[in-house]
Short mmCIF file of C-alpha atoms and ligand atoms in Angstrom, two decimals:
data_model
loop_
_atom_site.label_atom_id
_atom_site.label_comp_id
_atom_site.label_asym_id
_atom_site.label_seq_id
_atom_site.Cartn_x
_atom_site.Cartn_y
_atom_site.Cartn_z
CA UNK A 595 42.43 14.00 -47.77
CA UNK A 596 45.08 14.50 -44.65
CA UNK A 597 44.20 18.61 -44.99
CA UNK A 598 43.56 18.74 -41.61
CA UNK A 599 46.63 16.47 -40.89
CA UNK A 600 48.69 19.58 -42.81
CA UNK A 601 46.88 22.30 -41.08
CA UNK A 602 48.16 20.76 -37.78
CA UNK A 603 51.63 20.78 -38.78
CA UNK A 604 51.52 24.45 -39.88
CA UNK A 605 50.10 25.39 -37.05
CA UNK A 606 53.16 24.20 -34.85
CA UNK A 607 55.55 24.96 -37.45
CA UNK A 608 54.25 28.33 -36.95
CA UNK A 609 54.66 28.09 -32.69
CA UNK A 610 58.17 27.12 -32.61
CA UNK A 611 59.27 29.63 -35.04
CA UNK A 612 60.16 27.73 -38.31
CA UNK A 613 61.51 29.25 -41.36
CA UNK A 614 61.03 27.47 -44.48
CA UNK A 615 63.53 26.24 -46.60
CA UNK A 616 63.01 26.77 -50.65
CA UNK A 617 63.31 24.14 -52.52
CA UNK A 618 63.96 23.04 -56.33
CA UNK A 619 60.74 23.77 -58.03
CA UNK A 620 61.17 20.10 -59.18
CA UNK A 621 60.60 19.04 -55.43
CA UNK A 622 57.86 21.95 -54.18
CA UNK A 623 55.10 20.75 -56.88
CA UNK A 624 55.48 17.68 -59.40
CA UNK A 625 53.13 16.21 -61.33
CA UNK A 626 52.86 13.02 -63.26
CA UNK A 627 53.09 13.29 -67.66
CA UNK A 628 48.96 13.41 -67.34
CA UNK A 629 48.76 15.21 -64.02
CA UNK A 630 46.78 11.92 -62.09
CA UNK A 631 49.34 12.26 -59.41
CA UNK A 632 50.69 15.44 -57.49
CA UNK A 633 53.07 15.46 -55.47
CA UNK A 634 54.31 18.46 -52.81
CA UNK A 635 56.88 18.94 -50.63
CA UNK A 636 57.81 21.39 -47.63
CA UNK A 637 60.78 21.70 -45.89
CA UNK A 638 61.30 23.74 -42.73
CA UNK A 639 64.29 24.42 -40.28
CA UNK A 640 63.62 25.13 -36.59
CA UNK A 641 65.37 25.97 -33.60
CA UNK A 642 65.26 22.87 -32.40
CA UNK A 643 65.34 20.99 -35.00
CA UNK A 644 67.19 20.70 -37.83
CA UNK A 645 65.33 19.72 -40.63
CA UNK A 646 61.39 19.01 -41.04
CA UNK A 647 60.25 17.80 -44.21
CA UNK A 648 56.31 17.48 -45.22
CA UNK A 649 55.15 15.11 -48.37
CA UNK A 650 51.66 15.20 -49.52
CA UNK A 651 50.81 12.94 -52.77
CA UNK A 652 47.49 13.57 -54.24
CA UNK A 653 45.91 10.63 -56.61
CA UNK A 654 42.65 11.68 -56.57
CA UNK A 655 40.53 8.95 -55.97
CA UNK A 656 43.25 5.85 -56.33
CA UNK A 657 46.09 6.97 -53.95
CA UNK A 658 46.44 9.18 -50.78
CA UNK A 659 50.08 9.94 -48.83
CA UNK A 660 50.77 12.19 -46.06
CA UNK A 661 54.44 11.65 -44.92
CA UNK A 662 56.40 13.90 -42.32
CA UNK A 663 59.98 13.29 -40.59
CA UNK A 664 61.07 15.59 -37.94
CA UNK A 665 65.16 15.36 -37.35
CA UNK A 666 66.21 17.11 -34.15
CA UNK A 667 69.41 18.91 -33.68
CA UNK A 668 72.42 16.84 -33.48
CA UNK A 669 73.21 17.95 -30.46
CA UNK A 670 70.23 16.31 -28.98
CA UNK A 671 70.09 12.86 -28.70
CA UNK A 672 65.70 12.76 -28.62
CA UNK A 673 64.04 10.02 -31.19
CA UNK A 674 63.19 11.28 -35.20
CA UNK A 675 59.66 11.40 -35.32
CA UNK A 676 58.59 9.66 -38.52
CA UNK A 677 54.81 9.56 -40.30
CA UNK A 678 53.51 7.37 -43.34
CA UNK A 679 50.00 7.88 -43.77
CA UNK A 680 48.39 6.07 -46.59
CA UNK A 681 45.17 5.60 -48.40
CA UNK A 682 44.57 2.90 -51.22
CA UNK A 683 41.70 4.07 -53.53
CA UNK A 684 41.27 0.49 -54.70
CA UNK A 685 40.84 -1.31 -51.17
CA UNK A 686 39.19 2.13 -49.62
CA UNK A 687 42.38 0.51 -46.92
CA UNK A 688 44.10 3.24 -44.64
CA UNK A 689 47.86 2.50 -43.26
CA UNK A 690 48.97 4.31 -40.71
CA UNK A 691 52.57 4.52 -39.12
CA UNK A 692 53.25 6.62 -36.28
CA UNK A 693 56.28 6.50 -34.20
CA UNK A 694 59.06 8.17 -31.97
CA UNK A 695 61.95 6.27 -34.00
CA UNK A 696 64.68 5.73 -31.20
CA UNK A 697 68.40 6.03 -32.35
CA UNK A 698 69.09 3.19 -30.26
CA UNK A 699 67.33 0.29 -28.94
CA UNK A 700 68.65 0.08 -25.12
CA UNK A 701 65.68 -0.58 -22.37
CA UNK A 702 66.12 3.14 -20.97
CA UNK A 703 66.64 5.05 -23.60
CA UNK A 704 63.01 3.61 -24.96
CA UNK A 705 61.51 4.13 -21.56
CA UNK A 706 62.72 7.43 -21.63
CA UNK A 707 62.03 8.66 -24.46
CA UNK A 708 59.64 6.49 -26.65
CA UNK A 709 57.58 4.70 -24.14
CA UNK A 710 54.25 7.59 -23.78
CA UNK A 711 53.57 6.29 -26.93
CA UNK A 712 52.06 3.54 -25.37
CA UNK A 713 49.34 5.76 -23.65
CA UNK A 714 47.77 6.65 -26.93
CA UNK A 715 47.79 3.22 -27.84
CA UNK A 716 46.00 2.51 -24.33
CA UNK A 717 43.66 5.12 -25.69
CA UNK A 718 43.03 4.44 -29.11
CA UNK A 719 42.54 0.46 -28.92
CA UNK A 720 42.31 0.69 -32.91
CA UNK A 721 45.69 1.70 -33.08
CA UNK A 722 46.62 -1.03 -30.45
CA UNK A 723 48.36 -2.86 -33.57
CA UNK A 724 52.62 -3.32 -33.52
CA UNK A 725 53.11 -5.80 -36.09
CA UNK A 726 54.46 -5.06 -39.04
CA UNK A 727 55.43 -6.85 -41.82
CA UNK A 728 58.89 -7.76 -43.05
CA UNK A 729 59.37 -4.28 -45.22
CA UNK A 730 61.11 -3.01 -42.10
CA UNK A 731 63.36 -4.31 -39.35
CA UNK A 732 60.90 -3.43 -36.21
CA UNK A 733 64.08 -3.49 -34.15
CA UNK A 734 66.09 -1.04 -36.35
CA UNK A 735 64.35 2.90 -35.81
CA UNK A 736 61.20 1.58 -34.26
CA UNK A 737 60.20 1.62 -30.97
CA UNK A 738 58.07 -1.51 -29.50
CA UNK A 739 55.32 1.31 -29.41
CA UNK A 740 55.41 1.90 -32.89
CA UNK A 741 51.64 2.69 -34.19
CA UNK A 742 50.24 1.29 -36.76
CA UNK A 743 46.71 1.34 -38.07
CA UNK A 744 45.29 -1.18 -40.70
CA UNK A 745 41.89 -0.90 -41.77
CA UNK A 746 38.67 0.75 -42.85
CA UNK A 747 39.31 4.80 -43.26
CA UNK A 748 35.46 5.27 -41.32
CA UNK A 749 36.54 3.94 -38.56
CA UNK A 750 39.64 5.75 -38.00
CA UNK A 751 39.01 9.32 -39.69
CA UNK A 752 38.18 11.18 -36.45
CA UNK A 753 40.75 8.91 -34.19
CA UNK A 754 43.69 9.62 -36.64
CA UNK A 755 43.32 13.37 -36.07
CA UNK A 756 43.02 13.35 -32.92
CA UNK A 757 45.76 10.96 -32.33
CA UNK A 758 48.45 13.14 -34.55
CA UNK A 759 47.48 15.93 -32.34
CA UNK A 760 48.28 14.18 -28.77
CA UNK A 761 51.26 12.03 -30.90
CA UNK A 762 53.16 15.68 -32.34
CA UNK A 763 52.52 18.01 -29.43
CA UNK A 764 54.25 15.10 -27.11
CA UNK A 765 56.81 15.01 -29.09
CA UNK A 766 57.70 18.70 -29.35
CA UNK A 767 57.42 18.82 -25.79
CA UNK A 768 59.67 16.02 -25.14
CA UNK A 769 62.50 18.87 -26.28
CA UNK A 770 61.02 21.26 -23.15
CA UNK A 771 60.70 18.14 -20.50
CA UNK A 772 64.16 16.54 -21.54
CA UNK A 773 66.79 18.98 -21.92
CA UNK A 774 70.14 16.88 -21.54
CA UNK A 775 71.60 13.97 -23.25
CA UNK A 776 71.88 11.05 -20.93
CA UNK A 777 72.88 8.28 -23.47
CA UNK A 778 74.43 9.76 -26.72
CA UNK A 779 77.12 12.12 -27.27
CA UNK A 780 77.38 14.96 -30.28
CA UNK A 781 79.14 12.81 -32.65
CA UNK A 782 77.51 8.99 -32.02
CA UNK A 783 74.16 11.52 -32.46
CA UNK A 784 75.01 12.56 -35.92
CA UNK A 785 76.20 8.68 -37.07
CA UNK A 786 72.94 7.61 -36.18
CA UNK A 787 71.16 10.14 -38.30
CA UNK A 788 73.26 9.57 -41.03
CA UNK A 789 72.88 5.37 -40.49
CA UNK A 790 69.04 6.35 -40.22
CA UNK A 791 69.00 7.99 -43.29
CA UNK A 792 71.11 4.98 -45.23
CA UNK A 793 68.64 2.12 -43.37
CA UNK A 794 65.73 4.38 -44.48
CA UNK A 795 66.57 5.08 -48.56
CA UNK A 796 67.28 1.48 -48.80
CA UNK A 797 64.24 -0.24 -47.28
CA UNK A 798 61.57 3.12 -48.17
CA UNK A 799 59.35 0.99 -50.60
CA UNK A 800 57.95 4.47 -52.00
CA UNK A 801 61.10 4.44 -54.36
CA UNK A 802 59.29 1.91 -56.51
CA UNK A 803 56.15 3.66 -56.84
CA UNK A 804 57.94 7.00 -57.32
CA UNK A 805 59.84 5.21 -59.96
CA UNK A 806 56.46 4.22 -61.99
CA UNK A 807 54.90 7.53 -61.06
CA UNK A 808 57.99 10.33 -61.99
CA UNK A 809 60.56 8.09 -63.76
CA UNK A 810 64.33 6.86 -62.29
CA UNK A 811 66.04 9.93 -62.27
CA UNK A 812 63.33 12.44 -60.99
CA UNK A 813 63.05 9.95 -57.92
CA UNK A 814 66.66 9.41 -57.29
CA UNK A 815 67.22 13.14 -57.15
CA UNK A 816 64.69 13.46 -54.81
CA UNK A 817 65.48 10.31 -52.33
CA UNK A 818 69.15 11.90 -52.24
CA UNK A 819 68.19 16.13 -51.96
CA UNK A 820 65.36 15.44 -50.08
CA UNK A 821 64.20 12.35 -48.40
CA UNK A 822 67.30 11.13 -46.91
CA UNK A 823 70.06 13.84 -47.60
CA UNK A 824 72.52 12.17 -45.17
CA UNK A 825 72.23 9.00 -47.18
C1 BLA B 120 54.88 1.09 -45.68
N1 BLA B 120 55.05 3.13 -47.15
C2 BLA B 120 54.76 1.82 -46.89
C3 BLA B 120 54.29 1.22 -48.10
C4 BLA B 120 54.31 2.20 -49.07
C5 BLA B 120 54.78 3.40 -48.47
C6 BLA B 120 53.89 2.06 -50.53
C7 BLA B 120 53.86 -0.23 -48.26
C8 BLA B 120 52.37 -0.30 -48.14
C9 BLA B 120 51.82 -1.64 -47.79
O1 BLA B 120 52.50 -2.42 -47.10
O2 BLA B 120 50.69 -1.93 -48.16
C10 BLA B 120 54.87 4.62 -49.18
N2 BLA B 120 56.50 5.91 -47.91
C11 BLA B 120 55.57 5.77 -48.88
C12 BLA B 120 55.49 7.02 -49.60
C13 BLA B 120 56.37 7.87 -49.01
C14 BLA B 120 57.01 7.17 -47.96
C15 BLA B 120 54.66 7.31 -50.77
O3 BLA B 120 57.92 7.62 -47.26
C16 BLA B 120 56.60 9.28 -49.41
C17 BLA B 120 57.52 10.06 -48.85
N3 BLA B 120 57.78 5.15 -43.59
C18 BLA B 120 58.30 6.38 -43.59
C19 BLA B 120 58.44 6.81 -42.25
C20 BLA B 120 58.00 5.80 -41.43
C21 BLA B 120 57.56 4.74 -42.30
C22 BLA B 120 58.98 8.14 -41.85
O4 BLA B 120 58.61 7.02 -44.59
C23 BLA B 120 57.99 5.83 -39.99
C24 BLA B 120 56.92 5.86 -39.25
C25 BLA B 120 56.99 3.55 -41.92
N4 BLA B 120 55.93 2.66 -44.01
C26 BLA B 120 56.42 2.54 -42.75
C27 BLA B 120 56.25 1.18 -42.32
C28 BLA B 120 55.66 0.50 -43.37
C29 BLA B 120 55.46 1.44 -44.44
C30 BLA B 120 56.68 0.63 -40.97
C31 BLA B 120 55.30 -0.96 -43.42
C32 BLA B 120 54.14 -1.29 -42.55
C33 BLA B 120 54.12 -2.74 -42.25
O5 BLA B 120 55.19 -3.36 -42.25
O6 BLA B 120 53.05 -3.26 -41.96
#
C-alpha cells in the first residue's frame, strides 16, 4: 500500500537532482522481534532543500504508514511540507494529513505561500475536512488549509494519488515562482525549523507506537537522528 505514493516521490527526487543520504542500517530497514512490522527509511539532500526524509511502515494487513517531510534551505523562508498517511487494518479507516506547514501564522505569509492549498480542497470535496483533533495545535505549523481525509480507503484510493501529485509538484514549484524572502530573515528561518522540530518530537504520537513496536531506545535514537534532528 502507498507504492505508488513512493514511486511519485522518486520520481521528483530524481528531477531536482537529489543525492541520497546513507543512513544507520538500524534506520534504512527495521523490523519488529517477529518481523509483523517493517519499517524503512530514506533520506535525501537537494539543492533546494536541505533535508527530505521518506518513512514507509509495513504491517501487513493491521497497519499502513507513509510519512514524508520536506525541509527547505534555511535560507528560504517557504513552508515544510509535511505527510502522515495512515491505514488501520482493524477499522479498514484511512487518515490522511497533507499540508504546506507555515513557519509563521501572519495573514500574508499564509496567503502567500499556503493558501493554493485550498484549490485542491475546492477540488477534492472529500478532502474538504480541517478539523483536527486536539493531538496538534492547528494554529502551531498548520495552515487553515491543512488536508485531512477521514474515512473509507475505496473512496479515496484514486483521489489520494492524484491529490499528492497536484499537492508535491505545487510545492516544488513554489521554490521556482517565489524566489525571495519577504517575511523571514536567515537566522529567524533556522529558529523556526529548529522550534518545528521541538513542537513536532513532542506532540508526534508515533513515538508511542514505535515504542510498543521497536522498544524505548531504538525509537529515541531514531526521533533524535532522524525524525526531528534539530530537536
Ligand atoms: C495523527 N499520526 C497521527 C496518529 C498516528 C500517527 C498514530 C494518530 C492517529 C489517529 O488519530 O487515529 C502516526 N506519525 C505517525 C507515524 C509516523 C508519524 C507512524 O510521523 C511515522 C514517521 N504528522 C506528521 C507530519 C504531519 C502530521 C509530517 O508526522 C503533517 C502533515 C500530521 N498526524 C498529523 C496530524 C494528526 C496525525 C495533524 C492528527 C489528526 C487529527 O488531529 O485529526
Amino acid at each position: 500500500m502507498f507504492n505508488t505514493l513512493l514511486d511519485q516521490v522518486n520520481s521528483q527526487i530524481k528531477n531536482n537532482s537529489g543525492k541520497s543520504i546513507k543512513l544507520a542500517n538500524e534506520f534504512e530497514e527495521h523490523h519488529t522481534k517477529d518481523s509483523k512490522y517493517i519499517i524503512k527509511n530514506w533520506l535525501w539532500e537537494l539543492p533546494k532543500y536541505r533535508k527530505w526524509r521518506i518513512t514507509r511502515l509495513d504491517g501487513g494487513k493491521r497497519l499502513q504508514v507513509f510519512n514524508t517531510v520536506i525541509y527547505p534551505q534555511f535560507e528560504s523562508e517557504l513552508p515544510i511540507l509535511g505527510v502522515d498517511i495512515l491505514w488501520f487494518g482493524s477499522s479498514k479507516k484511512i487518515l490522511a494529513v497533507l499540508d504546506y506547514q507555515p513557519l509563521i501564522q501572519t495573514k500574508e505569509y499564509l496567503n502567500e505561500y499556503c493558501s493554493i492549498l485550498g484549490e485542491i480542497k475546492n477540488e477534492f470535496p472529500l478532502f474538504g475536512n480541517t478539523g483536527m483533533k486536539n493531538l496538534y495545535d492547528s494554529k502551531k505549523f498548520f495552515s487553515p488549509w491543512v488536508i485531512i481525509y477521514r474515512g473509507e480507503e475505496n473512496n479515496s484510493d484514486n483521489d489520494l494519488d492524484k491529490i499528492f501529485s497536484i499537492f508535491l509538484e505545487q510545492y516544488l514549484d513554489l521554490n521556482n515562482l517565489k524566489v525571495k524572502n519577504k517575511f523571514l530573515n536567515n537566522l529567524q528561518i533556522k529558529e523556526k525549523h529548529i522550534e518545528y522540530d521541538k513542537y513536532s518530537a513532542d506532540k508526534d504520537p508515533a513515538d508511542k507506537l514505535f515504542i510498543n513496536f521497536f522498544g524505548v531506545d531504538w525509537t529515541e535514537k531514531f526521533i533524535k537522528n532522524f525524525l526531528f534532528t534539530l530537536s
